[in-house]
Tab-separated table of C-alpha atoms in Angstrom:
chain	number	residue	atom	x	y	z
A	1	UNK	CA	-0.592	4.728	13.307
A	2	UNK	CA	-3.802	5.996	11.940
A	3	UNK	CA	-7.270	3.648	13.021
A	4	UNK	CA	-9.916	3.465	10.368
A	5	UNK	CA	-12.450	4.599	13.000
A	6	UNK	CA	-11.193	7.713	14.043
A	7	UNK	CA	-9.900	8.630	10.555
A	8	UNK	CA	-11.352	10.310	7.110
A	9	UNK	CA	-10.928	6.974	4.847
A	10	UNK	CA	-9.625	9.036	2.260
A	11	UNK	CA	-6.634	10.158	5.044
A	12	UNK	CA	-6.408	6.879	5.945
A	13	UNK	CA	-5.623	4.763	2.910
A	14	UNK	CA	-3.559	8.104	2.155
A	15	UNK	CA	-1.692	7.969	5.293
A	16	UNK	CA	-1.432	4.267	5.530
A	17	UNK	CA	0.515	3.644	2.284
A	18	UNK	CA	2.756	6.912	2.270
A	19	UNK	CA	4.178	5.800	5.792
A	20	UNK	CA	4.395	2.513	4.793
A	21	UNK	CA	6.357	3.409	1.264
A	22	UNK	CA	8.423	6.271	3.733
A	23	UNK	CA	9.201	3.584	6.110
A	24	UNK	CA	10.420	0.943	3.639
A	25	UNK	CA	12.271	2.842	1.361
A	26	UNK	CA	13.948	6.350	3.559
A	27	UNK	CA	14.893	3.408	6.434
A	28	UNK	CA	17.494	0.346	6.120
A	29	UNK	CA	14.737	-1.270	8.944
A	30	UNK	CA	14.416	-4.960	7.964
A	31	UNK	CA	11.906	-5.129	5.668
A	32	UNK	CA	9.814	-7.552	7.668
A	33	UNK	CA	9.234	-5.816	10.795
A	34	UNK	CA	8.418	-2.658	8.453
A	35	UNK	CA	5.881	-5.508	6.352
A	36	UNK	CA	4.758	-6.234	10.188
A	37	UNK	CA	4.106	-2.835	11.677
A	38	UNK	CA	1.929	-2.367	8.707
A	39	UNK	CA	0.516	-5.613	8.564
A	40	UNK	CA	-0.972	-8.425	10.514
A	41	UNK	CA	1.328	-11.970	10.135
A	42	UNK	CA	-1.696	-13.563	8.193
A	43	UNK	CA	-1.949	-10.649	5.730
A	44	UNK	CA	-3.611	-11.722	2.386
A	45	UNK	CA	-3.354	-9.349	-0.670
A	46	UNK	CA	-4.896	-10.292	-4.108
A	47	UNK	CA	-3.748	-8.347	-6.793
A	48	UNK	CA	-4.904	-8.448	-10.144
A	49	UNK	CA	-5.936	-12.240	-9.304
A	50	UNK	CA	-2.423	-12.979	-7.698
A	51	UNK	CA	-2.124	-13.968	-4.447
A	52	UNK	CA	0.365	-12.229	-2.092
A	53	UNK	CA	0.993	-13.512	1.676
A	54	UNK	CA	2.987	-12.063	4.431
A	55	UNK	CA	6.836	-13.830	2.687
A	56	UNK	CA	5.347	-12.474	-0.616
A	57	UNK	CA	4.975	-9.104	0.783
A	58	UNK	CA	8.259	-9.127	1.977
A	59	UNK	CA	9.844	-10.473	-0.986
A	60	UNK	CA	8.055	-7.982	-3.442
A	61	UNK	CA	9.118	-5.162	-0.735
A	62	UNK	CA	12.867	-6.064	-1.431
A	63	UNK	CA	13.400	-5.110	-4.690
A	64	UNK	CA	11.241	-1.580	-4.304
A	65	UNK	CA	13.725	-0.896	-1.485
A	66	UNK	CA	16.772	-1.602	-3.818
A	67	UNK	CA	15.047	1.044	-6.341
A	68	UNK	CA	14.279	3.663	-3.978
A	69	UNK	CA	11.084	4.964	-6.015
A	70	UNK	CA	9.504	8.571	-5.370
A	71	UNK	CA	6.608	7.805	-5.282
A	72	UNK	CA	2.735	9.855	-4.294
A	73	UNK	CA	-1.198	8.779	-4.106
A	74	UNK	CA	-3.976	10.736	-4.946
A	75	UNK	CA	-6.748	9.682	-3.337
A	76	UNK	CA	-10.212	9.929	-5.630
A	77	UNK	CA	-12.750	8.510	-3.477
A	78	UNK	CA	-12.625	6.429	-0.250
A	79	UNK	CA	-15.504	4.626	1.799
A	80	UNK	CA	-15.580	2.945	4.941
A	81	UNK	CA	-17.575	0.557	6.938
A	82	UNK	CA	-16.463	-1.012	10.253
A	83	UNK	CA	-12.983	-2.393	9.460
A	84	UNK	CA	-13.051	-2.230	5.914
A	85	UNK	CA	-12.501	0.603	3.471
A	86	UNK	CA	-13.273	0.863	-0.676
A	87	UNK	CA	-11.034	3.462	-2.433
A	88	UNK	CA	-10.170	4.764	-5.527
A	89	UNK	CA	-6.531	6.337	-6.432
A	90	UNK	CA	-3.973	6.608	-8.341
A	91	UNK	CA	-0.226	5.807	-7.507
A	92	UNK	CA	2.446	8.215	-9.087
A	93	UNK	CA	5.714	6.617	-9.232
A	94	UNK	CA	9.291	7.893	-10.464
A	95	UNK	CA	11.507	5.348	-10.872
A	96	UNK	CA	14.330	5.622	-12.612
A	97	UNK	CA	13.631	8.327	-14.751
A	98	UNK	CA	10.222	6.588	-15.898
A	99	UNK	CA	6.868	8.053	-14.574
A	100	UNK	CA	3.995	6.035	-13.982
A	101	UNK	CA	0.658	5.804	-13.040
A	102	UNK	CA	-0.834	2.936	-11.424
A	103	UNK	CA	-4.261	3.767	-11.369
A	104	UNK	CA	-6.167	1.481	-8.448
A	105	UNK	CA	-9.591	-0.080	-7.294
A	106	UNK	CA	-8.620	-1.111	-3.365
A	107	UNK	CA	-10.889	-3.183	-1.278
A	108	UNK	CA	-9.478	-4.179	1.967
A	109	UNK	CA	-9.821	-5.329	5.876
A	110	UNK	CA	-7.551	-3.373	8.892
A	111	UNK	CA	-7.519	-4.140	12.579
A	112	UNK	CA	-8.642	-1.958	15.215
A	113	UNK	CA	-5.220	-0.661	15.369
A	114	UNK	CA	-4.774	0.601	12.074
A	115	UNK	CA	-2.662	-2.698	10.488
A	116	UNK	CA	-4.059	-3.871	6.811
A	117	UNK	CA	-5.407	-7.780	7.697
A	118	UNK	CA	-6.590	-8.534	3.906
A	119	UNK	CA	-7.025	-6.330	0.589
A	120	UNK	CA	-8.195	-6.926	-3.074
A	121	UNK	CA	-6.162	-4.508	-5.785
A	122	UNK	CA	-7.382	-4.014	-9.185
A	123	UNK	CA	-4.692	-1.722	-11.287
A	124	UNK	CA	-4.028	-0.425	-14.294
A	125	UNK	CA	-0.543	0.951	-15.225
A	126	UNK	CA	0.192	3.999	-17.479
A	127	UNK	CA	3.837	5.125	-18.980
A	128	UNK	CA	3.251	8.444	-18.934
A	129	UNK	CA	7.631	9.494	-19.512
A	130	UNK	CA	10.611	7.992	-19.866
């Protein structure tokens, strides 16, 4: 796995959430220990004011396996400082036969070995098909 330090954060964040996406939805792994390679076990994610721990994560991940979305981020900007990164993308996703575009404000915290430890996500979705 990618480390922030030794890592463009643009590459990173890139990196981080295609393997993650790869790894949950081209695998039948157990969603958990793919939540826990990625994550640490006291993971906190606020998105759009909701609060999402470790059995959230793995909860939400269940249902995105069962759909099997293609899905691709474009990084727009990216900034890091120590352990913590600021980025700008956008999320395409195809899901079944809908295209979207999550566009998102990410603000986060990873360990020294590359695992996501806390992250604020501000989105905004977009129909763009289907």
């Amino acid at each position: 796995m990618d480390t922030l330090e030794r890592t463009d954060p643009k590459e990173f964040i890139a990196r981080f959430f295609t393997a993650f996406t790869d790894d949950l939805v081209r695998t039948d792994e157990d969603a958990a220990k793919v939540v826990d390679r990625y994550h640490t076990q006291d993971v906190v994610q606020i998105a759009d004011g909701l609060r999402i721990d470790r059995d959230r994560l793995i909860a939400h991940c269940r249902p995105v396996r069962k759909n099997r979305p293609e899905s691709r981020i474009e990084v727009h900007e990216a900034l890091a400082n120590g352990d913590r990164i600021a980025a700008r993308y956008t999320l395409h996703v195809r899901q079944r036969g809908k295209d979207l575009e999550i566009e998102v404000s990410f603000f986060g915290q990873f360990t020294s070995d590359g695992r996501m430890r806390e992250a604020h996500l501000l989105t905004r979705s977009e129909k763009t098909s289907g």
